[in-house]
Amino acid sequence: MANIGQGIDRVDGRLKVIGRAHYAAEFTVPDVVHAVLVQSTIGAGAITGFDLAAAQKMPGVLAIITPDNAPKLHTQGGAQQTVRAPLLQDRDIHYNGQHVAVVVAETLEQADAAGALVRVQYRRDEPITSMDAVLDQAYAPKNFRNGERSPDSRRGDPDAAFDGAAVKVDATYITPIEHHNPMEPHATIARWDGNRLTVWTATQGISGAQQTLAGLFGIDKADVHVICPYVGGGFGCKGNTWPPATLAAMAAKVVGKPVKLALTRAQMFTSNGYRPRTVQKLRFAADDQGHLVSMRHDGFSQMSQPVLGEFAEPVGLATEMLYACPNVAVTHRLVATNASLPTYMRAPGLSSGDFALESAIDELAVALKQDPLEFRLRNYTEQEPHLNRPFASKVLRECYRQGADAFGWSRRSHEPRAMRDGNILIGWGMATSTYPTHRMPASVHVRVAANGTALVQVGTQDIGTGTYTVMSQIAADELGIPVERIQFELGDSAFPHAPVSGGSMTVASVGPAVKAACEAVRAKLQGDAGVPVPELLVRGNTPFVEATSEAKPGEEEKRYAMHAFGAQFAEVRIDADLGEIRVSRFVGAFDAGRVMNAKTARSQLIGGIVYGLGMALLEETHVDGETGRIVNANIAEYLVPVNADVPDIQTIIVPNDELTSNPLGAKGIGELPMVGVAAAVANAVYHATGVRVRKVPIRIEDLLV
Ligand code: MOS
């Protein structure tokens, strides 16, 4: 009974379709009242006073919480190390849209109406609204990758090698601010029972939320109960515990009733992070045979004011490890602006960084007059060159081959502007993808009954990716029980601990713990491996058996480099007169390790490629240069791909049965497929038009040269 790998339907699919899957804002909590956020209308400065008289007179108003009366939080502890976001603890304004007050009323409409009447007086400073103006004030991150490594790395002597090289590219690439825009906006219902806090909140990490809220309110972790059975997408913006969750709990404390606080779509642009703008300076060089001799990647990413925390977009990570090259230097710098704190967004660092890296590689291939795929194969590395370790596995060569075959790459003309269909210029471009294989410790509880059912519980999350389904498949195989008879529960901090659902690591982290707990159950019964566990219970006349097990990474993490890989191929069709760009075909071939569910995996791959198409051609958050206000804080003017933007997408999963990385052999599939898409499209645009666009999103006007 091999369930793993089968493309079975989502076990929670029916509940979602009939509306019975309850998301954070949808829980029925008796006596709940409603909170709305009031936001600053200036980009920098301080609050000098409030006029609350009109708002306070409005019907239904229970409280107006401002920095003048807000309960003091324990902000000095470890809980807020990454997000020291504004929590009404002082009158300083660091960005336009910062929360300055919370209005609580009996109904949402009453809270909204009162909130609109809150008047705030300010002392205005001049906001820094663009990183480009202050690039010379860049500084090194203090806590890069949680302090696990330096923001800079170097091997060999890249500058000398560059100076002496035959063929060079020296160029700057720019990526914009992007916002995640999951379908479900962030929402929290908070209820206090004495000193115990319960929150129903939309989060990618219930244990992080538990720890952060406990720290801020100065209570025991065990006294914070976080519930989150379903998440309507996160893409990174629900990874940290952002101010709205804390402010909901604060409001509930102030009014002594449960409080619901749901963000508006516009507030999704100011209240839970974004992908920061990057400016990346690359200097790459090759010898006349097409061997890379020097790679320098200096990355600048836009930040908030440092007082709000720190987030550095790790744009150089792929440059360090993707190709064989003896001389490589990578730096990461931050540029403070008056904006909210940036955060992880699908394939953080890798997607922005890979756009620059794989564009520059294409430019070098063009300069060398080599086929871009040939050039990459010439610089292929079997050894991870930064850590100087073998890869646990790497079937990227096979991704290149299968992707190129499916796409028809060998029929590509070398020269740009050489492939036409009437007035339409056709371009073919490709790029490499990679994403690290992460894993963290996780624990799982399993209880199997003699009636043939099993209950599996773990404090993980399903952010729409299929955790319920895939974990049920793993348990079913281990226990010898049909998938339908597995009751899989997650999203409750009362369950055993699991890591944040980020970094594409849920299957690799939680899957082995499910497996371990099932094995522990079986070991207790001392039965033959092939016999279903319920049958062992019947034989032994035992009503049930249960076990809790932890699984965690081991020595393999020190011996091997672990990455997923992919090869992305794009065809664009561009109107020669108008410059209109359409992506007409896309092929992605991936080394994602072992696939748990063919259907959810394919959905992830397609979704990631679509996300990448958004980066290539559409997505960009615009900030008003005068006020620092986001001007397209809605999904009408923040463009995301719709059906008409998405071509036929072919996804290929290249078999890889390696089990060194983790016991399930899963390399992570959530972020990998978006990496390289923007570069593949940009390279195709060059091939179609001869115009090299070094920024995304690529617009019609970029081609009018
Ligand atoms: Mo992801 S950006 O690690 O949720």
XYZ file of C-alpha atoms and ligand atoms in Angstrom:
709
model
C 0.000 0.000 0.000
C 2.147 2.803 -1.232
C 0.328 6.079 -0.721
C 3.458 8.237 -0.801
C 3.889 9.678 -4.254
C 0.281 9.091 -5.330
C -1.562 12.147 -6.574
C -4.496 11.708 -4.219
C -6.990 14.517 -3.710
C -6.559 16.844 -0.749
C -8.057 15.276 2.346
C -9.354 18.721 3.369
C -10.550 19.603 -0.120
C -14.227 18.888 0.513
C -14.297 20.922 3.741
C -12.795 23.881 1.914
C -15.183 23.661 -0.989
C -18.300 23.506 1.203
C -17.055 26.292 3.477
C -16.568 24.133 6.555
C -12.853 24.754 6.895
C -12.690 27.608 9.375
C -10.073 30.307 8.889
C -8.975 32.617 11.703
C -11.644 35.299 11.274
C -14.408 32.712 10.880
C -14.453 31.165 14.324
C -17.556 31.823 16.388
C -16.451 33.189 19.738
C -19.321 34.369 21.988
C -19.413 38.074 22.872
C -16.718 38.967 20.380
C -16.246 42.679 19.658
C -14.355 44.291 16.813
C -11.152 46.276 16.466
C -9.887 48.400 13.604
C -6.504 50.009 13.100
C -5.903 53.726 12.635
C -2.772 54.444 10.637
C -0.367 57.336 10.338
C -0.732 59.692 7.404
C 2.850 60.936 7.582
C 6.041 59.082 6.684
C 8.294 60.198 9.541
C 8.121 62.245 12.704
C 6.093 61.917 15.884
C 2.567 62.160 17.213
C 2.057 65.397 19.140
C -1.529 64.819 20.176
C -4.874 63.116 19.569
C -8.361 64.536 19.227
C -10.607 61.637 20.155
C -13.740 63.522 21.183
C -15.752 62.856 18.048
C -14.720 59.213 17.843
C -15.476 58.554 21.497
C -19.042 59.821 21.092
C -19.803 57.318 18.347
C -22.236 54.491 19.106
C -20.834 51.197 20.294
C -17.309 52.423 20.997
C -15.671 50.480 23.828
C -12.098 51.753 23.744
C -9.663 53.834 21.761
C -6.162 52.649 22.423
C -3.300 55.001 21.599
C 0.340 55.227 22.699
C -0.937 57.440 25.529
C -3.025 54.740 27.178
C -1.822 51.437 25.693
C -0.746 48.743 28.159
C 3.044 48.484 28.329
C 4.434 45.382 26.680
C 7.605 43.458 27.491
C 9.362 44.534 24.313
C 12.890 44.085 25.602
C 12.808 40.283 25.734
C 13.862 37.825 23.090
C 10.386 37.550 21.642
C 10.611 40.578 19.405
C 14.137 40.191 18.126
C 13.146 40.014 14.500
C 10.058 42.228 14.583
C 10.286 45.189 16.934
C 7.372 46.588 15.023
C 5.418 49.488 16.394
C 2.996 48.339 19.082
C 1.672 51.669 20.379
C 4.500 51.861 22.881
C 5.692 55.343 21.927
C 4.703 58.323 19.795
C 7.410 57.958 17.138
C 6.371 57.538 13.506
C 8.719 55.521 11.305
C 6.617 55.042 8.174
C 3.427 56.073 6.472
C 0.682 53.641 7.462
C 2.141 52.788 10.861
C -0.559 51.901 13.384
C -1.231 54.821 15.725
C -4.470 53.725 17.389
C -6.842 50.784 17.784
C -10.558 51.465 17.989
C -12.735 48.774 19.584
C -16.516 48.750 19.204
C -19.453 46.368 19.454
C -19.639 45.919 15.679
C -17.135 46.196 12.866
C -19.149 48.993 11.262
C -19.142 50.985 14.499
C -15.403 50.509 14.912
C -14.808 51.579 11.318
C -16.973 54.663 11.629
C -15.332 55.735 14.885
C -11.862 55.000 13.548
C -12.466 57.403 10.674
C -13.045 60.211 13.201
C -9.795 59.792 15.135
C -7.720 62.924 14.575
C -3.957 62.833 15.044
C -1.576 65.780 15.238
C 1.988 65.263 14.114
C 5.406 66.776 14.053
C 6.557 66.006 10.525
C 10.064 65.024 9.528
C 11.227 64.500 5.968
C 10.771 60.791 5.187
C 13.365 58.822 3.235
C 11.096 57.279 0.625
C 13.608 55.699 -1.744
C 16.686 53.609 -1.092
C 18.271 54.784 -4.328
C 18.788 58.291 -2.917
C 20.689 57.022 0.128
C 22.541 54.018 -1.279
C 25.806 55.548 -0.067
C 24.565 55.166 3.513
C 24.308 51.386 3.233
C 25.370 49.385 6.283
C 26.163 45.758 6.999
C 23.399 43.689 8.628
C 24.101 42.848 12.269
C 22.201 39.598 12.331
C 22.540 38.128 8.842
C 20.881 34.679 8.589
C 20.199 34.835 12.352
C 23.868 35.492 12.979
C 24.855 32.065 11.631
C 27.250 33.524 9.086
C 28.811 36.723 7.867
C 26.946 38.854 5.322
C 30.108 38.756 3.222
C 32.038 35.873 1.747
C 35.031 35.572 -0.511
C 37.098 32.850 -2.115
C 40.138 33.511 -4.295
C 40.767 37.006 -5.633
C 37.753 38.026 -7.690
C 38.879 41.578 -8.442
C 42.255 40.597 -9.850
C 40.682 37.745 -11.812
C 38.091 40.144 -13.237
C 40.694 42.659 -14.314
C 42.672 40.046 -16.189
C 39.729 38.195 -17.785
C 38.886 37.877 -21.471
C 35.111 38.436 -21.302
C 33.297 40.569 -18.739
C 29.889 41.690 -17.573
C 29.604 44.601 -15.153
C 25.978 45.511 -14.555
C 23.405 46.567 -11.967
C 20.082 44.758 -11.572
C 17.053 46.027 -9.705
C 14.067 44.254 -8.175
C 11.079 46.100 -6.690
C 9.145 46.042 -3.457
C 6.586 43.240 -3.707
C 3.728 42.313 -1.413
C 2.566 38.742 -0.776
C -1.181 39.237 -1.108
C -2.408 35.817 0.014
C -6.133 35.227 -0.511
C -6.775 35.307 3.233
C -5.845 38.630 4.800
C -4.269 38.453 8.216
C -6.789 38.084 11.048
C -6.829 37.356 14.779
C -9.493 36.673 17.377
C -8.061 37.045 20.892
C -9.673 36.045 24.158
C -8.353 36.292 27.712
C -9.501 33.899 30.422
C -7.858 35.441 33.451
C -4.172 35.407 32.653
C -4.506 32.859 29.871
C -4.646 34.001 26.271
C -6.294 32.136 23.391
C -5.764 33.375 19.840
C -7.270 32.149 16.604
C -4.816 33.682 14.185
C -3.694 33.296 10.601
C -0.077 32.232 10.905
C 2.597 30.124 9.285
C 4.008 29.424 12.747
C 1.790 28.718 15.743
C 4.754 28.066 18.027
C 6.399 31.355 17.037
C 3.124 33.171 17.688
C 2.849 31.466 21.059
C 6.374 32.453 22.030
C 6.090 36.039 20.783
C 2.761 36.720 22.493
C 3.925 35.119 25.737
C 7.042 37.285 25.675
C 5.221 40.539 24.917
C 2.554 40.025 27.583
C 5.017 38.636 30.107
C 3.206 35.331 30.626
C 4.163 31.678 30.368
C 4.257 30.097 26.944
C 1.958 27.415 28.326
C -0.632 30.132 29.005
C -0.883 31.108 25.355
C -3.032 28.845 23.198
C -2.710 29.386 19.461
C -5.242 27.825 17.091
C -4.869 27.877 13.327
C -6.232 24.840 11.467
C -6.334 26.530 8.031
C -4.344 29.298 6.390
C -5.398 30.923 3.140
C -1.871 31.364 1.869
C 1.090 33.050 3.476
C 4.071 33.195 1.109
C 6.116 34.458 4.070
C 3.919 37.322 5.334
C 2.462 35.131 8.066
C 5.852 33.796 9.161
C 6.524 36.349 11.878
C 3.987 37.484 14.449
C 3.175 40.967 13.212
C 1.616 43.824 15.216
C -2.055 43.135 14.415
C -2.063 39.833 16.341
C -0.514 41.518 19.355
C -2.809 44.537 19.101
C -5.864 42.238 19.018
C -4.696 40.596 22.243
C -3.967 44.010 23.748
C -7.434 45.255 22.809
C -9.063 42.158 24.306
C -7.233 42.838 27.534
C -8.318 46.487 27.589
C -12.036 45.860 26.962
C -12.259 42.578 28.852
C -13.973 40.824 25.931
C -12.840 38.715 22.999
C -11.707 40.930 20.118
C -11.543 40.236 16.408
C -9.087 42.206 14.278
C -8.971 41.463 10.555
C -6.783 43.471 8.210
C -8.275 45.148 5.183
C -6.650 44.367 1.850
C -5.008 47.811 1.918
C -3.547 47.098 5.364
C -1.896 43.980 3.946
C 0.534 46.488 2.400
C 1.543 48.131 5.682
C 1.165 45.568 8.437
C 2.959 42.314 7.736
C 6.094 42.782 5.702
C 7.053 42.684 2.036
C 9.881 41.720 -0.271
C 12.305 44.639 -0.148
C 13.623 46.461 -3.184
C 17.127 45.352 -4.148
C 19.954 46.943 -6.089
C 22.512 44.323 -7.092
C 25.870 45.096 -8.628
C 27.403 42.143 -10.432
C 30.816 41.819 -12.001
C 31.252 38.447 -13.708
C 34.055 37.337 -15.992
C 35.028 34.267 -18.007
C 38.048 33.072 -19.936
C 37.793 32.806 -23.720
C 36.785 29.140 -23.432
C 33.747 30.041 -21.348
C 34.961 29.073 -17.897
C 33.864 31.429 -15.143
C 36.900 33.059 -13.563
C 35.345 35.752 -11.368
C 31.970 36.459 -9.784
C 31.308 39.459 -7.567
C 27.781 40.061 -6.309
C 27.233 43.151 -4.158
C 23.663 43.221 -2.913
C 21.829 46.156 -1.358
C 18.381 45.628 0.062
C 15.957 48.200 1.314
C 15.099 48.264 5.001
C 12.846 50.028 7.446
C 14.332 52.248 10.129
C 16.674 49.943 12.108
C 14.674 50.502 15.316
C 11.940 48.258 13.859
C 14.184 45.218 13.509
C 16.296 43.814 10.725
C 15.691 41.917 7.538
C 18.371 41.434 4.900
C 17.337 39.935 1.562
C 20.017 37.240 1.071
C 20.542 37.833 -2.643
C 24.031 36.373 -2.922
C 23.449 32.850 -1.656
C 23.033 31.186 -5.046
C 26.017 33.051 -6.471
C 28.215 31.390 -3.873
C 27.230 27.825 -4.733
C 25.679 27.419 -8.170
C 28.725 27.303 -10.455
C 32.324 26.199 -10.416
C 34.333 29.392 -10.124
C 37.555 29.906 -8.190
C 37.133 33.605 -7.421
C 33.855 34.682 -5.829
C 32.870 37.556 -3.549
C 29.426 38.251 -2.154
C 28.326 41.130 0.060
C 24.988 42.080 1.610
C 24.171 45.625 2.706
C 21.056 47.337 4.036
C 19.656 50.739 3.193
C 17.332 52.245 5.780
C 14.213 54.050 4.592
C 10.958 55.180 6.190
C 9.060 52.009 5.397
C 7.715 49.157 7.476
C 9.983 46.189 8.155
C 10.515 43.910 5.136
C 10.318 40.147 5.511
C 10.579 36.799 3.790
C 8.591 36.411 0.601
C 8.461 33.178 -1.400
C 12.082 32.142 -2.039
C 13.514 35.134 -0.162
C 16.900 36.179 -1.525
C 16.972 33.402 -4.045
C 14.285 34.824 -6.322
C 15.651 38.390 -6.302
C 19.258 37.217 -6.339
C 18.737 34.622 -9.027
C 17.198 37.243 -11.326
C 20.496 39.146 -11.198
C 22.732 36.059 -11.193
C 21.030 34.265 -14.062
C 20.663 37.449 -16.103
C 24.398 38.107 -15.755
C 25.192 34.504 -16.686
C 23.070 34.968 -19.823
C 24.863 38.225 -20.619
C 28.197 36.481 -20.301
C 27.056 33.667 -22.598
C 25.964 36.262 -25.163
C 29.332 38.009 -24.875
C 31.073 34.669 -25.350
C 28.789 33.786 -28.284
C 27.945 30.543 -26.508
C 24.604 28.884 -26.059
C 23.400 29.883 -22.560
C 22.685 26.266 -21.625
C 26.063 25.108 -22.940
C 27.732 27.854 -20.916
C 26.003 26.684 -17.737
C 26.991 23.061 -18.386
C 30.587 24.154 -18.908
C 30.563 25.614 -15.400
C 28.617 22.811 -13.755
C 29.880 21.753 -10.352
C 29.457 18.396 -8.633
C 30.901 19.813 -5.413
C 29.325 22.687 -3.493
C 32.082 25.239 -4.008
C 31.321 27.646 -1.142
C 31.192 25.107 1.690
C 33.470 22.782 -0.275
C 31.320 19.720 0.382
C 29.599 17.227 -1.863
C 25.934 17.787 -2.578
C 23.729 15.181 -0.910
C 22.371 14.844 -4.425
C 22.161 16.958 -7.536
C 20.415 15.915 -10.708
C 20.464 19.385 -12.242
C 22.200 18.098 -15.382
C 19.178 15.900 -15.957
C 16.843 18.863 -15.297
C 18.662 20.827 -17.997
C 18.409 17.896 -20.415
C 14.771 17.009 -19.843
C 13.682 20.648 -19.717
C 15.567 21.495 -22.908
C 14.130 18.447 -24.709
C 10.564 19.259 -23.686
C 11.020 22.880 -24.683
C 12.821 22.224 -27.968
C 15.808 24.335 -26.922
C 18.119 22.840 -29.568
C 16.093 24.619 -32.277
C 16.907 28.033 -30.803
C 18.622 30.600 -32.993
C 21.687 32.055 -31.351
C 21.214 35.624 -32.539
C 18.521 37.820 -30.977
C 15.618 39.071 -33.120
C 16.007 36.038 -35.364
C 12.765 34.219 -34.593
C 9.586 35.891 -35.854
C 5.963 35.103 -36.462
C 4.797 37.960 -38.672
C 4.989 41.068 -36.567
C 5.661 39.111 -33.403
C 9.221 38.713 -32.141
C 9.786 35.364 -30.462
C 12.391 34.887 -27.760
C 13.616 31.842 -25.852
C 15.378 32.209 -22.531
C 16.380 29.914 -19.721
C 17.699 30.101 -16.181
C 18.768 27.810 -13.361
C 16.837 27.510 -10.124
C 18.053 26.414 -6.738
C 16.741 26.482 -3.196
C 18.377 25.104 -0.038
C 16.888 21.997 1.577
C 16.065 22.995 5.140
C 15.032 20.773 8.017
C 14.279 21.444 11.692
C 13.270 19.255 14.639
C 9.605 18.268 14.958
C 7.563 16.037 17.242
C 4.431 14.049 16.474
C 1.852 12.153 18.527
C 0.208 9.058 17.028
C -2.625 6.975 18.483
C -3.875 3.900 16.661
C -7.079 2.074 17.643
C -7.991 -1.555 17.087
C -10.988 -0.444 15.002
C -8.548 0.515 12.261
C -8.385 4.285 12.746
C -5.487 6.486 13.713
C -5.155 9.968 15.158
C -2.013 11.930 14.295
C -1.343 15.284 15.977
C 1.406 17.824 15.399
C 1.699 21.570 15.906
C 2.448 22.297 12.284
C 0.469 24.341 9.769
C -1.124 23.773 6.374
C -0.687 27.057 4.546
C -2.546 25.717 1.534
C 0.290 23.511 0.414
C -1.185 20.136 1.348
C 0.279 19.310 4.766
C -2.906 17.518 5.902
C -2.851 15.352 2.802
C 0.809 14.516 2.564
C 1.204 13.734 6.270
C -1.863 11.494 6.120
C -0.238 9.617 3.235
C 2.977 9.125 5.204
C 1.104 7.878 8.276
C -1.087 5.603 6.169
C 1.918 3.892 4.633
C 3.694 3.469 7.952
C 0.670 2.142 9.838
C -0.871 0.044 7.074
C -4.139 1.978 7.284
C -6.069 3.560 4.375
C -5.628 7.353 4.111
C -9.358 7.918 4.810
C -8.959 6.322 8.231
C -6.203 8.687 9.333
C -7.427 11.668 11.313
C -4.637 14.199 10.979
C -4.745 17.250 13.229
C -2.513 20.319 13.148
C -2.619 24.042 13.863
C -2.956 23.862 17.635
C -0.165 24.842 20.020
C -1.345 22.124 22.415
C 0.048 19.554 19.970
C 3.733 18.540 19.893
C 6.108 21.189 18.557
C 6.883 21.709 14.876
C 8.755 24.492 13.092
C 7.360 27.437 11.157
C 5.892 26.529 7.766
C 8.531 28.466 5.878
C 11.721 27.782 4.034
C 10.019 24.918 2.171
C 10.837 22.652 5.110
C 7.545 21.269 6.383
C 7.660 17.886 4.661
C 11.362 17.403 5.398
C 10.863 18.343 9.077
C 7.436 17.027 10.047
C 7.327 14.035 7.682
C 10.212 12.211 9.400
C 8.564 12.823 12.789
C 5.295 11.296 11.552
C 7.313 8.346 10.319
C 9.215 8.075 13.612
C 6.055 8.182 15.742
C 4.434 5.495 13.592
C 7.561 3.362 13.916
C 7.496 3.858 17.685
C 3.893 2.670 17.807
C 4.779 -0.397 15.781
C 7.825 -1.095 17.951
C 5.620 -1.118 21.053
C 3.579 -3.918 19.523
C 6.624 -5.836 18.288
C 4.813 -6.918 15.158
C 6.071 -7.847 11.707
C 6.800 -4.898 9.479
C 4.235 -5.855 6.870
C 1.261 -6.269 9.199
C -1.135 -3.322 9.593
C -0.911 -1.868 13.103
C -4.667 -2.289 13.850
C -4.323 -5.981 13.077
C -1.487 -6.233 15.596
C -3.769 -4.596 18.154
C -6.551 -7.095 17.447
C -4.138 -10.016 17.672
C -2.825 -8.762 20.998
C -6.322 -7.946 22.252
C -5.152 -4.359 22.877
C -7.648 -1.476 22.384
C -5.120 1.142 21.307
C -1.474 2.105 21.210
C 0.117 5.560 21.196
C 3.531 7.220 21.039
C 5.126 10.643 20.707
C 8.399 10.902 18.813
C 10.810 13.606 17.775
C 12.834 13.582 14.581
C 15.659 15.983 13.857
C 18.528 16.537 11.476
C 21.870 14.935 12.267
C 25.467 14.778 11.117
C 24.464 14.734 7.437
C 23.961 18.518 7.676
C 27.669 18.965 8.310
C 28.878 16.504 5.709
C 26.770 17.501 2.731
C 25.378 20.547 1.013
C 21.668 20.134 0.435
C 19.824 21.898 -2.337
C 16.956 21.441 -4.714
C 17.502 22.483 -8.319
C 15.633 23.303 -11.463
C 15.914 24.435 -15.050
C 13.418 27.039 -16.285
C 12.643 27.680 -19.968
C 10.480 30.551 -21.205
C 9.125 31.582 -24.581
C 7.951 35.156 -25.017
C 6.077 36.706 -27.924
C 6.548 40.454 -28.238
C 4.704 42.795 -30.563
C 7.481 44.458 -32.586
C 5.626 47.784 -32.784
C 3.893 47.979 -29.424
C 6.304 46.118 -27.193
C 3.503 44.099 -25.593
C 5.078 41.077 -23.878
C 3.270 37.774 -23.581
C 4.794 34.642 -22.100
C 3.550 31.991 -24.515
C 5.151 28.791 -23.212
C 6.970 27.746 -20.073
C 8.767 24.538 -19.112
C 10.262 23.892 -15.674
C 12.196 20.712 -14.854
C 12.979 20.142 -11.184
C 15.144 18.139 -8.832
C 12.961 18.391 -5.737
C 13.940 15.013 -4.339
C 11.209 12.463 -3.701
C 7.694 13.688 -4.361
C 5.080 12.932 -1.696
C 1.973 13.638 -3.769
C 2.119 14.065 -7.531
C -0.955 16.308 -7.603
C -0.100 18.748 -4.797
C 3.507 18.835 -6.041
C 2.394 19.786 -9.536
C 0.157 22.484 -8.063
C 3.117 23.865 -6.133
C 5.316 23.872 -9.229
C 2.716 25.634 -11.346
C 1.953 28.079 -8.541
C 5.622 28.914 -8.089
C 6.131 29.503 -11.795
C 3.065 31.760 -11.886
C 4.479 33.655 -8.895
C 7.698 34.057 -10.882
C 5.793 35.352 -13.908
C 4.334 37.985 -11.586
C 7.838 39.010 -10.587
C 8.985 39.075 -14.208
C 6.237 41.188 -15.712
C 3.691 42.524 -13.247
C 4.302 42.875 -9.537
C 5.567 46.119 -8.041
C 4.571 48.161 -5.028
C 4.750 51.884 -5.732
C 5.757 54.299 -2.988
C 4.947 57.990 -3.296
C 8.242 59.859 -3.259
C 6.821 62.784 -1.304
C 4.914 61.088 1.494
C 6.241 57.541 1.606
C 2.680 56.304 1.185
C 2.039 53.129 -0.812
C -0.120 54.229 -3.713
C -1.271 50.884 -5.123
C -2.298 49.131 -1.915
C -4.984 47.039 -3.580
C -5.081 44.110 -5.990
C -6.518 46.155 -8.825
C -3.377 48.277 -9.177
C -0.859 45.875 -7.636
C -0.829 43.538 -10.592
C -0.665 39.787 -10.119
C -0.932 37.258 -12.926
C -4.466 36.318 -13.912
C -5.494 33.445 -16.163
C -4.910 35.466 -19.330
C -1.290 36.124 -18.267
C -0.467 32.469 -17.700
C 0.566 30.329 -20.657
C 0.723 26.595 -20.995
C 3.080 25.485 -18.213
C 4.783 22.139 -18.410
C 6.335 20.820 -15.216
C 8.768 17.934 -15.061
C 9.922 16.213 -11.904
C 13.255 14.526 -12.436
C 13.481 11.335 -10.359
C 15.850 11.458 -7.403
C 15.636 8.811 -4.674
C 18.368 10.186 -2.423
C 17.553 9.668 1.263
C 20.590 11.340 2.845
C 19.050 14.793 3.220
C 16.186 13.425 5.308
C 14.420 10.088 5.766
C 11.716 10.969 3.249
C 14.058 12.332 0.606
C 11.924 15.463 0.167
C 13.921 18.530 -0.862
C 11.143 21.109 -0.546
C 8.980 22.240 -3.392
C 7.230 25.466 -2.315
C 9.845 28.033 -3.269
C 12.119 26.294 -5.784
C 9.762 26.712 -8.775
C 9.635 30.511 -8.607
C 13.421 30.909 -8.581
C 14.813 31.612 -12.040
C 11.472 32.381 -13.672
C 12.108 36.135 -13.825
C 15.588 35.613 -15.297
C 14.312 33.073 -17.847
C 11.695 35.613 -18.996
C 14.188 38.520 -19.035
C 16.630 36.394 -21.026
C 13.833 35.486 -23.453
C 12.957 39.185 -23.799
C 16.574 39.885 -24.732
C 16.563 37.021 -27.221
C 13.357 38.336 -28.811
C 14.325 41.987 -28.992
C 18.047 42.457 -28.412
C 17.130 44.729 -25.484
C 18.623 43.766 -22.138
C 16.307 44.785 -19.317
C 18.083 44.674 -15.965
C 15.106 45.297 -13.742
C 11.789 43.666 -13.018
C 8.945 43.933 -13.646
C 9.736 44.316 -17.343
C 7.313 46.801 -18.885
C 6.405 47.783 -22.405
C 8.247 51.078 -21.937
C 11.482 49.237 -21.145
C 11.479 47.960 -24.722
C 10.994 51.357 -26.366
C 14.658 52.103 -26.977
Mo 8.483 31.282 3.043
S 9.003 33.100 2.305
O 9.852 30.683 3.737
O 7.051 31.414 3.857
